[in-house]
mmCIF file of C-alpha atoms and ligand atoms in Angstrom:
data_model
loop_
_atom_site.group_PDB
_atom_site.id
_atom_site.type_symbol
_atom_site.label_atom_id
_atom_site.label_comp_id
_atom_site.label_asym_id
_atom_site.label_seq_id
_atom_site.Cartn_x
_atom_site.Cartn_y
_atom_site.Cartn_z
ATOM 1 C CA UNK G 94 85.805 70.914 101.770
ATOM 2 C CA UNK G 95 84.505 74.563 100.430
ATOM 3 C CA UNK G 96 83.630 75.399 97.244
ATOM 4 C CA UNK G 97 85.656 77.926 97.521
ATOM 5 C CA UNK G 98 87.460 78.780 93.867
ATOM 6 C CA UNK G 99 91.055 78.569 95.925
ATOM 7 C CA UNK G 100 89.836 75.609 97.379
ATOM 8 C CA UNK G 101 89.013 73.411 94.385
ATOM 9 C CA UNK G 102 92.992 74.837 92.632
ATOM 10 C CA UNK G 103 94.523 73.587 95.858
ATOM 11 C CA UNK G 104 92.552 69.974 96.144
ATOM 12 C CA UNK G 105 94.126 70.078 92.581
ATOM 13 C CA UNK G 106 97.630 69.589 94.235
ATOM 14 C CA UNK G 107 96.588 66.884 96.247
ATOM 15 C CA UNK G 108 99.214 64.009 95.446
ATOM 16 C CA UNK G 109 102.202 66.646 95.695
ATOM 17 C CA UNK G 110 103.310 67.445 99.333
ATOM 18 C CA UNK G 111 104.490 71.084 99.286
ATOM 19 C CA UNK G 112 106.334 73.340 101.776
ATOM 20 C CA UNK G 113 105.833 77.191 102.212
ATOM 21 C CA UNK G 114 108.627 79.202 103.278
ATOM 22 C CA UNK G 115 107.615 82.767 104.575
ATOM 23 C CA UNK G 116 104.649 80.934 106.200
ATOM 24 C CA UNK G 117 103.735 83.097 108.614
ATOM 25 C CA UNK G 118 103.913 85.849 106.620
ATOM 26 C CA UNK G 119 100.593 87.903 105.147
ATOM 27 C CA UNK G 120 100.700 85.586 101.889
ATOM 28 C CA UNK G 121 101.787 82.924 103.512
ATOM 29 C CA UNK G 122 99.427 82.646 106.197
ATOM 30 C CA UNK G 123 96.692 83.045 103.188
ATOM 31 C CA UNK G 124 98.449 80.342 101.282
ATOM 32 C CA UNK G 125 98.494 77.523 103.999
ATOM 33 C CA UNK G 126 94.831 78.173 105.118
ATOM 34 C CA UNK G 127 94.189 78.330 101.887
ATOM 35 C CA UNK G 128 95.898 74.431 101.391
ATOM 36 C CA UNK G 129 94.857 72.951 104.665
ATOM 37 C CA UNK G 130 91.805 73.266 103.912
ATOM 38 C CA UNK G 131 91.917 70.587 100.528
ATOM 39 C CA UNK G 132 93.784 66.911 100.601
ATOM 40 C CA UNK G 133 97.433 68.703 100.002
ATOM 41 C CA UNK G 134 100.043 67.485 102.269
ATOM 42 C CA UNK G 135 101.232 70.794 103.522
ATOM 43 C CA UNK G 136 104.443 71.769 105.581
ATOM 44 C CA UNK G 137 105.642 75.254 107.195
ATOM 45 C CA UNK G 138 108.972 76.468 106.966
ATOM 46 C CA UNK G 139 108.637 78.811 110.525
ATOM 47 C CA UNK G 140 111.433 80.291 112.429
ATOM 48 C CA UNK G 141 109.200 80.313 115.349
ATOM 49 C CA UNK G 142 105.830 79.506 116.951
ATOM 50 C CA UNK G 143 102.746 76.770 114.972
ATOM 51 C CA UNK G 144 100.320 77.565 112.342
ATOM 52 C CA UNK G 145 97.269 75.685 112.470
ATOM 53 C CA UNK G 146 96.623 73.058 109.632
ATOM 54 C CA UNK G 147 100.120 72.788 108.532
ATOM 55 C CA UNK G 148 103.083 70.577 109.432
ATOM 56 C CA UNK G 149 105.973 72.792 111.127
ATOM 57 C CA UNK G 150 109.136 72.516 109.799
ATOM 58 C CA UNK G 151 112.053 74.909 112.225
ATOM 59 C CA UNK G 152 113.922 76.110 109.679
ATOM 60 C CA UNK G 153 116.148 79.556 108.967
ATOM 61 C CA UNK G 154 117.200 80.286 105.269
ATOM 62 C CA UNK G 155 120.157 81.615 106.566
ATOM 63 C CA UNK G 156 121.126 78.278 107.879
ATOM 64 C CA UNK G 157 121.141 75.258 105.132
ATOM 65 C CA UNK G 158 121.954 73.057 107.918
ATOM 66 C CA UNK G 159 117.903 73.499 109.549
ATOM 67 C CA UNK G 160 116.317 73.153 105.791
ATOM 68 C CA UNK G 161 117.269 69.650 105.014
ATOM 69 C CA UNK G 162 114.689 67.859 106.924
ATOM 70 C CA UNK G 163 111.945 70.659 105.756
ATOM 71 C CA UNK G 164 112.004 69.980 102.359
ATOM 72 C CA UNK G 165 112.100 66.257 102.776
ATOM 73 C CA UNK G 166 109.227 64.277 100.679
ATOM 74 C CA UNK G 167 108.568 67.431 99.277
ATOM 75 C CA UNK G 168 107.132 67.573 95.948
ATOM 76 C CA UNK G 169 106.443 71.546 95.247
ATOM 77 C CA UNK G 170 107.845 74.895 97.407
ATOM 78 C CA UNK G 171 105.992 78.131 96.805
ATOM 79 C CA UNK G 172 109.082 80.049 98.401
ATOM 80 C CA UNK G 173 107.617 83.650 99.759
ATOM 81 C CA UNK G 174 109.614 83.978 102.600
ATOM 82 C CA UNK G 175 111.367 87.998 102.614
ATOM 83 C CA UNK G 176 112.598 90.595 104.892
ATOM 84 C CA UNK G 177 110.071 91.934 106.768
ATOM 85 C CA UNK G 178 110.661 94.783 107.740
ATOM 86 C CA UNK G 179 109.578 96.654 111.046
ATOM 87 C CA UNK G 180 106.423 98.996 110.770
ATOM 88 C CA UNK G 181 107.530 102.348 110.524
ATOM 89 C CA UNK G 182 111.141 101.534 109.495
ATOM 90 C CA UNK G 183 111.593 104.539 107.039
ATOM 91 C CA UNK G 184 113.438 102.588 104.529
ATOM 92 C CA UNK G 185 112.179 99.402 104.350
ATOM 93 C CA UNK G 186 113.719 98.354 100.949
ATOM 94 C CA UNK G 187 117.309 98.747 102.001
ATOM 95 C CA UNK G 188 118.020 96.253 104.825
ATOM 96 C CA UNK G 189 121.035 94.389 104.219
ATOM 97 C CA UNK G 190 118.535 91.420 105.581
ATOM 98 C CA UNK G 191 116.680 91.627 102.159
ATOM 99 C CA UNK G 192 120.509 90.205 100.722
ATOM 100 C CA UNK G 193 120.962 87.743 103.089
ATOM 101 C CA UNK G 194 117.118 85.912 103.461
ATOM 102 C CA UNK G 195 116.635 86.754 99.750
ATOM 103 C CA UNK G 196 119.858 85.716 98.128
ATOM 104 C CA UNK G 197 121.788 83.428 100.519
ATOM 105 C CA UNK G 198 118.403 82.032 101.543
ATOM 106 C CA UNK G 199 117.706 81.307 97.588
ATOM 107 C CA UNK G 200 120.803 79.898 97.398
ATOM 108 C CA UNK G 201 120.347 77.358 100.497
ATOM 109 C CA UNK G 202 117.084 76.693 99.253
ATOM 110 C CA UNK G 203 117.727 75.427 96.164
ATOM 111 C CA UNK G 204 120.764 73.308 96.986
ATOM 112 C CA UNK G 205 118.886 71.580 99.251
ATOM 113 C CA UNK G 206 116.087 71.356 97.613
ATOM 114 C CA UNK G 207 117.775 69.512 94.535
ATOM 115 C CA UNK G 208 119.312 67.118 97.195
ATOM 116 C CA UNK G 209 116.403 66.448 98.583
ATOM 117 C CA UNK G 210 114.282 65.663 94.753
ATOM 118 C CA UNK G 211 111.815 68.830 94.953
ATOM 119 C CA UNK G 212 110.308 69.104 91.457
ATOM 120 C CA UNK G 213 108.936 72.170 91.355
ATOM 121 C CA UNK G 214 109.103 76.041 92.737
ATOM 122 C CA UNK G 215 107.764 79.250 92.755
ATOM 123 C CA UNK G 216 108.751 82.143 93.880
ATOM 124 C CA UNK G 217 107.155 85.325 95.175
ATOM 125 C CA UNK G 218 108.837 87.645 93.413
ATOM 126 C CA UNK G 219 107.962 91.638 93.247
ATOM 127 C CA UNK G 220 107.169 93.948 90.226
ATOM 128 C CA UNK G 221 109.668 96.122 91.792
ATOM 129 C CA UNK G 222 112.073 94.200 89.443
ATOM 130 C CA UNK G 223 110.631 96.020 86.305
ATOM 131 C CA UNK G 224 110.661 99.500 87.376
ATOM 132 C CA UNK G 225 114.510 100.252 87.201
ATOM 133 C CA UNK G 226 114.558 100.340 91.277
ATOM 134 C CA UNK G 227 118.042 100.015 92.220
ATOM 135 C CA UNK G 228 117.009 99.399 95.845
ATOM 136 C CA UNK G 229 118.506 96.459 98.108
ATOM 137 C CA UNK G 230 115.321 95.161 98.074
ATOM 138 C CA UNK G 231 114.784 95.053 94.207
ATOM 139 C CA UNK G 232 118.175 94.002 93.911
ATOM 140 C CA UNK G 233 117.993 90.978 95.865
ATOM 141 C CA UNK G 234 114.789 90.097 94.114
ATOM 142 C CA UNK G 235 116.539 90.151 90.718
ATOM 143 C CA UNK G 236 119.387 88.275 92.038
ATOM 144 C CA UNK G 237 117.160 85.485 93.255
ATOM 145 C CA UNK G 238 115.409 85.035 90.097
ATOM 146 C CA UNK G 239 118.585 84.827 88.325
ATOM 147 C CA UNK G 240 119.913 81.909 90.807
ATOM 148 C CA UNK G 241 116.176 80.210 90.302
ATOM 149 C CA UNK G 242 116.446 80.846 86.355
ATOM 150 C CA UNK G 243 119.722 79.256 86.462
ATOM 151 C CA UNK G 244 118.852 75.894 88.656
ATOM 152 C CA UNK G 245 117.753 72.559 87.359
ATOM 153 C CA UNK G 246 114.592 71.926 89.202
ATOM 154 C CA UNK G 247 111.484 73.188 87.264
ATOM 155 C CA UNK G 248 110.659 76.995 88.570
ATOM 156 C CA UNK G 249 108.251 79.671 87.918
ATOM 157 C CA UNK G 250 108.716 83.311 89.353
ATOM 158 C CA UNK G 251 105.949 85.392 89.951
ATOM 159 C CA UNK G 252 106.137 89.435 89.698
ATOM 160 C CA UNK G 253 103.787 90.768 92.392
ATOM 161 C CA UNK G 254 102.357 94.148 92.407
ATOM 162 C CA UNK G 255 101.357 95.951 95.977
ATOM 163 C CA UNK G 256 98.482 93.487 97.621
ATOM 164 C CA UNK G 257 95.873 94.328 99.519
ATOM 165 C CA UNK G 258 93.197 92.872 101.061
ATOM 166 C CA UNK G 259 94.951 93.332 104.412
ATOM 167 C CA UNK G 260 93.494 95.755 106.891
ATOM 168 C CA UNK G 261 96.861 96.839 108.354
ATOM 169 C CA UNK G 262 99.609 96.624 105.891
ATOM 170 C CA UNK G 263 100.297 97.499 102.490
ATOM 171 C CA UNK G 264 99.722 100.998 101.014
ATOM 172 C CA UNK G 265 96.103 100.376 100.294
ATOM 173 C CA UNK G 266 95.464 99.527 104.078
ATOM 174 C CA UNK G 267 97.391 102.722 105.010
ATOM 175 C CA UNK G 268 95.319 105.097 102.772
ATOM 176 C CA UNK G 269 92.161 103.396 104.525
ATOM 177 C CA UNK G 270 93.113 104.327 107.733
ATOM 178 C CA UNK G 271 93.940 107.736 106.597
ATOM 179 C CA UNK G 272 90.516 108.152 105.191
ATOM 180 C CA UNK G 273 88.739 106.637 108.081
ATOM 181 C CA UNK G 274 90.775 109.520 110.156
ATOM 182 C CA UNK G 275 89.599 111.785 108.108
ATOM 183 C CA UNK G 276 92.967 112.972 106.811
ATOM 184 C CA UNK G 277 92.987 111.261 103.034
ATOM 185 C CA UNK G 278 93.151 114.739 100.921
ATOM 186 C CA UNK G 279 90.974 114.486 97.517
ATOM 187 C CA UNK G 280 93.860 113.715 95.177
ATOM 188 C CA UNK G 281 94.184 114.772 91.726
ATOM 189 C CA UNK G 282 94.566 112.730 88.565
ATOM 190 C CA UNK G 283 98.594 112.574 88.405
ATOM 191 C CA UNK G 284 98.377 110.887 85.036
ATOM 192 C CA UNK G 285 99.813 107.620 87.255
ATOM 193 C CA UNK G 286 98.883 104.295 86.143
ATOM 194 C CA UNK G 287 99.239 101.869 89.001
ATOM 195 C CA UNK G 288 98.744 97.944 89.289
ATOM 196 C CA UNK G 289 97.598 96.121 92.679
ATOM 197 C CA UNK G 290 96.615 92.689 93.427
ATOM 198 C CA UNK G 291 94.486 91.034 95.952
ATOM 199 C CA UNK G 292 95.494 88.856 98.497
ATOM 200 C CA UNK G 293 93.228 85.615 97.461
ATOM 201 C CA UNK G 294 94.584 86.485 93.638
ATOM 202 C CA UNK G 295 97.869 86.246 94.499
ATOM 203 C CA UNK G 296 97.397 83.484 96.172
ATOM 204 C CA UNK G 297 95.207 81.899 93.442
ATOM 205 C CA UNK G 298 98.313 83.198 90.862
ATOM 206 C CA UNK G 299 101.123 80.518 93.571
ATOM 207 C CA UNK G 300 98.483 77.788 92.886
ATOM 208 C CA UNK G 301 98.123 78.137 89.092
ATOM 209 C CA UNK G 302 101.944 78.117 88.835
ATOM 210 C CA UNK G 303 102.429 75.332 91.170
ATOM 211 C CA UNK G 304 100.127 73.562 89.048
ATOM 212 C CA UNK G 305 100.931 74.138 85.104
ATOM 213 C CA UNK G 306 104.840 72.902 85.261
ATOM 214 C CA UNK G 307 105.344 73.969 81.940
ATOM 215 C CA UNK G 308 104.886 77.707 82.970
ATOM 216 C CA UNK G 309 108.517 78.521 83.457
ATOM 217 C CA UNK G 310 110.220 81.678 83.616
ATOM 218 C CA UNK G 311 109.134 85.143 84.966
ATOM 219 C CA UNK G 312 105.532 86.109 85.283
ATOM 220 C CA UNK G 313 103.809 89.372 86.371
ATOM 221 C CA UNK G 314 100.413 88.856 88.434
ATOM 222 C CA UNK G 315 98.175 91.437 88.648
ATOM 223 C CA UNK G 316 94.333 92.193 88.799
ATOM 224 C CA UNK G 317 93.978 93.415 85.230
ATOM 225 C CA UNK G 318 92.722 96.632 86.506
ATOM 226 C CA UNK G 319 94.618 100.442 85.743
ATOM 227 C CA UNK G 320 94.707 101.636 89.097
ATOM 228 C CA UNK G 321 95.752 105.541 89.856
ATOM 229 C CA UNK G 322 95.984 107.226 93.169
ATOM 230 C CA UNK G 323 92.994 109.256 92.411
ATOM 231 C CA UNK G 324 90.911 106.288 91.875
ATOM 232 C CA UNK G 325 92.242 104.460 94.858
ATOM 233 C CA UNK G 326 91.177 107.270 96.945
ATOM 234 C CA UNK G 327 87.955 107.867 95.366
ATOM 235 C CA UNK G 328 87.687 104.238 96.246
ATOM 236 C CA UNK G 329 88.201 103.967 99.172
ATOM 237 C CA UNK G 330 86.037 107.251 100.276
ATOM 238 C CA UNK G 331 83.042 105.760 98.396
ATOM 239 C CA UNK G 332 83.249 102.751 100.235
ATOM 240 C CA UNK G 333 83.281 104.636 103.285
ATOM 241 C CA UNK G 334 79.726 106.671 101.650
ATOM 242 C CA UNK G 335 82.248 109.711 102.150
ATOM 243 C CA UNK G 336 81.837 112.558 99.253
ATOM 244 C CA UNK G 337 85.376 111.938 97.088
ATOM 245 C CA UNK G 338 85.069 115.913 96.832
ATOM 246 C CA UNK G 339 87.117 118.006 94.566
ATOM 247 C CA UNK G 340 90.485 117.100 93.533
ATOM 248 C CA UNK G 341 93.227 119.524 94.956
ATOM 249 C CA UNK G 342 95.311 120.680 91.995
ATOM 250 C CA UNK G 343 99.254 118.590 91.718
ATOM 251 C CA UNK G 344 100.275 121.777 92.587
ATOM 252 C CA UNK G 345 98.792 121.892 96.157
ATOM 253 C CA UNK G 346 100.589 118.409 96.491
ATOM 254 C CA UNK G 347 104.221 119.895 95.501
ATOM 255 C CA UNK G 348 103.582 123.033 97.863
ATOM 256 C CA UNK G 349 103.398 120.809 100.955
ATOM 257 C CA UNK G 350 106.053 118.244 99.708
ATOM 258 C CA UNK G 351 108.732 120.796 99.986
ATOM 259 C CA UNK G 352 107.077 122.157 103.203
ATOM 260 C CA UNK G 353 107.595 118.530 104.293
ATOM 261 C CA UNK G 354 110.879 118.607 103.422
ATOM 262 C CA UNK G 355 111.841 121.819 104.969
ATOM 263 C CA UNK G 356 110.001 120.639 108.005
ATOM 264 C CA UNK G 357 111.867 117.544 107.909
ATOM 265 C CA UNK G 358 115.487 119.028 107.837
ATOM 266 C CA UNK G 359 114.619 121.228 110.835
ATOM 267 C CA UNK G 360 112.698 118.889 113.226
ATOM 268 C CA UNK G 361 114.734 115.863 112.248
ATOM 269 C CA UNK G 362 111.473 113.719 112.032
ATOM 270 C CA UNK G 363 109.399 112.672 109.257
ATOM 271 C CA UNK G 364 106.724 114.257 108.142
ATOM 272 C CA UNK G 365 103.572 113.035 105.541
ATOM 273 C CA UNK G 366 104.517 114.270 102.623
ATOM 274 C CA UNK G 367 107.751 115.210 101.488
ATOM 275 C CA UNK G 368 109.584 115.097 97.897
ATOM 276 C CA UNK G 369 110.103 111.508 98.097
ATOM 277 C CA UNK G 370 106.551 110.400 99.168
ATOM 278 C CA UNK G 371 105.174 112.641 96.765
ATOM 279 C CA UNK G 372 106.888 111.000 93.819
ATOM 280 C CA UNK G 373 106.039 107.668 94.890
ATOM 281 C CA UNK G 374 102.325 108.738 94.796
ATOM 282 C CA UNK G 375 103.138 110.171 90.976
ATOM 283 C CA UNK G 376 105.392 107.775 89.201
ATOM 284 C CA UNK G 377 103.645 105.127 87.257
ATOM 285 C CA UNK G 378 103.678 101.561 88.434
ATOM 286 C CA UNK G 379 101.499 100.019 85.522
ATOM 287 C CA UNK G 380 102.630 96.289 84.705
ATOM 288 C CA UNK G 381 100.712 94.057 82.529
ATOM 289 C CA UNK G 382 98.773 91.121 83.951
ATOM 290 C CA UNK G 383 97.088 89.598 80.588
ATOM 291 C CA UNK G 384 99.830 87.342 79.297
ATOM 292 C CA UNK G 385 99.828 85.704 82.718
ATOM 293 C CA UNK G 386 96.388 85.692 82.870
ATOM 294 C CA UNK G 387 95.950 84.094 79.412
ATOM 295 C CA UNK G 388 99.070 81.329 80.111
ATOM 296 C CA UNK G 389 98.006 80.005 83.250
ATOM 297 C CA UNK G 390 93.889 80.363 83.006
ATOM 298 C CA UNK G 391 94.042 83.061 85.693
ATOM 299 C CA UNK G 392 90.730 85.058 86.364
ATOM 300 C CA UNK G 393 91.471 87.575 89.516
ATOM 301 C CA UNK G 394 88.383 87.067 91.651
ATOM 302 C CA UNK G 395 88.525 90.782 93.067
ATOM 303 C CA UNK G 396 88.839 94.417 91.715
ATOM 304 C CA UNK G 397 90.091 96.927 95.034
ATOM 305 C CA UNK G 398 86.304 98.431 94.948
ATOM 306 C CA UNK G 399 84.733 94.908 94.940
ATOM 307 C CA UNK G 400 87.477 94.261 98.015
ATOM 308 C CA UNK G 401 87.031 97.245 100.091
ATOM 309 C CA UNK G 402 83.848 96.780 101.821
ATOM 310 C CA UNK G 403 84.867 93.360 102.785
ATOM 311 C CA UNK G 404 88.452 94.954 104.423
ATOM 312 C CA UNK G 405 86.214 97.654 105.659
ATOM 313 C CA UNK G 406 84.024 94.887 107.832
ATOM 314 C CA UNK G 407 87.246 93.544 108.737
ATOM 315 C CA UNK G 408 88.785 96.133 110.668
ATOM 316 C CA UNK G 409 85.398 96.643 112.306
ATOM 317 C CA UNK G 410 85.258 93.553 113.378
ATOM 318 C CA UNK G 411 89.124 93.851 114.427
ATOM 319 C CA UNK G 412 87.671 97.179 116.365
ATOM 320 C CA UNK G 413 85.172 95.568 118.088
ATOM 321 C CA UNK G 414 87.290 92.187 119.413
ATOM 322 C CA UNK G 415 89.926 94.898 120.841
ATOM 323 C CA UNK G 416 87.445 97.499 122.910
HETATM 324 N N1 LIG J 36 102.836 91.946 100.385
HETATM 325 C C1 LIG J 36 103.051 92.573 99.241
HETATM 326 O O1 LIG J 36 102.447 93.635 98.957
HETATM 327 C C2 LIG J 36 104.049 92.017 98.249
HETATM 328 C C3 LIG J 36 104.197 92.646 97.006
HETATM 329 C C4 LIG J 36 105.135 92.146 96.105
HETATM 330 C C5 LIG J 36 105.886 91.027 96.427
HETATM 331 N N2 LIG J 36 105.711 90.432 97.652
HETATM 332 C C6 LIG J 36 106.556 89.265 97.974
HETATM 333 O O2 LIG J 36 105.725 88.193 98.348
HETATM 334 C C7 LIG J 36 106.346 87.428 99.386
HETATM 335 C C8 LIG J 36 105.380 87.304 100.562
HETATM 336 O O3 LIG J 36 105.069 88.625 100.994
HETATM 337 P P1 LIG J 36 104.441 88.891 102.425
HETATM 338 O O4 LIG J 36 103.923 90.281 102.393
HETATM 339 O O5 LIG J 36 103.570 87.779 102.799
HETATM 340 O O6 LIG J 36 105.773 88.851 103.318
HETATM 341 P P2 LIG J 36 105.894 89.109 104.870
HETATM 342 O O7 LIG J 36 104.558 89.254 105.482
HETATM 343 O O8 LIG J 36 106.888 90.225 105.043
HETATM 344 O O9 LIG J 36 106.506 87.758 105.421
HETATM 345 C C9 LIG J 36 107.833 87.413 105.217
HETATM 346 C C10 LIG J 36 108.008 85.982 105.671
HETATM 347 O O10 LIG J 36 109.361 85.596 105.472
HETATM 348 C C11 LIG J 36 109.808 84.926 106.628
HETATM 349 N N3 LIG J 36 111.258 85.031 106.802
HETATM 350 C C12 LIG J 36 111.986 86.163 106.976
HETATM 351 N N4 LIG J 36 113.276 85.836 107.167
HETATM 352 C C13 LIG J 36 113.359 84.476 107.094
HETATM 353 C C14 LIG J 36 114.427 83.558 107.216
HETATM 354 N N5 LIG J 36 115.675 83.955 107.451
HETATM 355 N N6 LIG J 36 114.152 82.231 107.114
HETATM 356 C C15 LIG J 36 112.880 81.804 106.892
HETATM 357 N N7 LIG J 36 111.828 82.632 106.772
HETATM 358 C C16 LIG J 36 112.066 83.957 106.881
HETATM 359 C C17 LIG J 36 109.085 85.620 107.751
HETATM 360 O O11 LIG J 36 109.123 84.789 108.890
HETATM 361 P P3 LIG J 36 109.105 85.375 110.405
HETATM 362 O O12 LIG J 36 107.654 85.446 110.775
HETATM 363 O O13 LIG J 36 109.854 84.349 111.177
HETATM 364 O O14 LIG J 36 109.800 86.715 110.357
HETATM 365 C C18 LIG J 36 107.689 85.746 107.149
HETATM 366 O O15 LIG J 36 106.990 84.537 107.256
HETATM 367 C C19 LIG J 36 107.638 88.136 99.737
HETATM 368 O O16 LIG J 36 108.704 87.503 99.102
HETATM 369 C C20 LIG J 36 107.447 89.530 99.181
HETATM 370 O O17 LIG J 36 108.672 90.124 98.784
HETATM 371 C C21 LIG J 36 104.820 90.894 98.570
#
């Protein structure tokens, strides 16, 4: 076994067999190396296809009948499986999937679950819950939690912020490839205040909660930092030894938003910026982390600059496997 920090808060685990649902997803995948690598007995709820150092369990949400044998001997579910939706889908957030997997999947979960004697959940829940996002997406979210809030078995929701640490997903992965393109503009201090997590501190978060059963209720997980756009990009752009430069004024931004959105309306396609983007990039998405941090002995092992040259050798060595 590694000494790995995730590795020791897993081994801690080790007499409660636990299932992940949304396995094969980016924190899932993280989650179950993360656990197959210590004593924990560990089982993966997966529509389709194996994931090395995990038990498979076939199994659908949206069909109680396949969960049954999944969550069978199971002492703990950290229950991430979502939506995902397909790259490029311009709005990702308002699948009527995110109802069904997210709700009716809850639903199934738990009622089998209490059948079947499981003592303990949590949930991978998203900070979109806070910011008054009436979305499909942040709906669903908010009903789950209510349905988890509500059962009898012992559960602990956790708010996530964006995560990176992935080299091709997430907004912080999409900015990188912008700036490695050569096409990240030098943006200006919007007065946004922003919160992000890392992959391995997320996961670390799931652990913690799986692991401290008197840490009920609804929790908000993030790296303790105060992110903005303009640091992001200055970020990432040091990490690449490129110049940050000087910050385009907002009003450069707004200019080419409603060019976007002209654009957009003619050519029927979408363009990079338009109204919508820009006020994503501008409306604060701050959430506090401390009284998480302070509950449940969480100490986020990364800040996005101590991450980025590590995601940066990633998708070099990604690079260099495809040519
Ligand atoms: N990543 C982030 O930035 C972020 C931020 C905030 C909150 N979260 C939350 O954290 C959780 C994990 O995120 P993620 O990024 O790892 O998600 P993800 O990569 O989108 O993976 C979603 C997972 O859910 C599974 N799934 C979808 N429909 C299912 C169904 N009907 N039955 C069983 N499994 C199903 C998928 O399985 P298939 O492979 O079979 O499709 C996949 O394993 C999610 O709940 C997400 O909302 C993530």
């Amino acid at each position: 076994m590694t000494n790995h920090p995730l590795a020791e808060l897993a081994a801690k685990l080790e007499s409660r067999p636990v299932l992940v649902t949304g396995a094969s997803g980016g924190i899932g995948r993280r989650l179950v190396q993360v656990l197959s690598e210590s004593p924990v007995p560990v089982r993966a709820l997966l529509r389709q296809d194996r994931l090395s150092g995990a038990e498979t369990a076939r199994g659908d949400l949206t069909r109680p009948e396949t969960l049954a044998g999944a969550c069978s001997g199971i002492h703990t579910i950290f229950h991430l499986a979502s939506y995902s939706p397909a790259k490029g889908d311009p709005r990702p957030e308002e699948h009527p999937l995110h109802q069904q997997v997210t709700v009716e999947g809850t639903r199934n979960l738990l009622r089998v679950a209490r059948s079947t004697g499981v003592e303990r959940i949590v949930f991978a829940s998203s900070t979109r819950v806070l910011d008054g996002s009436t979305t499909l997406y942040a709906q669903s979210k908010r009903s789950a939690e209510k349905l988890l809030s509500e059962s009898p078995i012992s559960t602990a929701v956790l708010r996530l912020p964006p995560v990176y640490g992935f080299t091709r997903r997430g907004f912080v992965a999409e900015m990188l490839e912008k700036a490695l393109a050569g096409r990240l503009p030098p943006f200006p201090d919007f007065g946004d205040r922003r919160s992000l997590v890392h992959l391995d501190d997320a996961v670390q978060s799931l652990l913690l909660a799986a692991l401290a059963p008197g840490l009920n209720g609804s929790w908000t997980v993030t790296d303790l930092q105060d992110y903005s756009i303009h640091r992001i990009s200055e970020a990432i752009l040091t990490a690449l030894g490129k110049e940050p430069g000087r910050p385009w004024p907002p009003v450069v931004f707004h200019i080419a938003a409603l060019a976007g959105e002209v654009l957009q309306r003619l050519l029927h396609r979408p363009m990079p910026l338009d109204l919508e983007r820009l006020d994503k990039l501008r409306r604060p998405a701050w959430f506090d982390g401390a009284p998480f941090a302070e509950a449940a002995g969480y100490r986020p092992l990364y800040t996005l600059e101590k991450a980025l040259p590590r995601m940066l050798a990633m998708l070099a060595q990604e690079s260099d496997e495809a040519s």
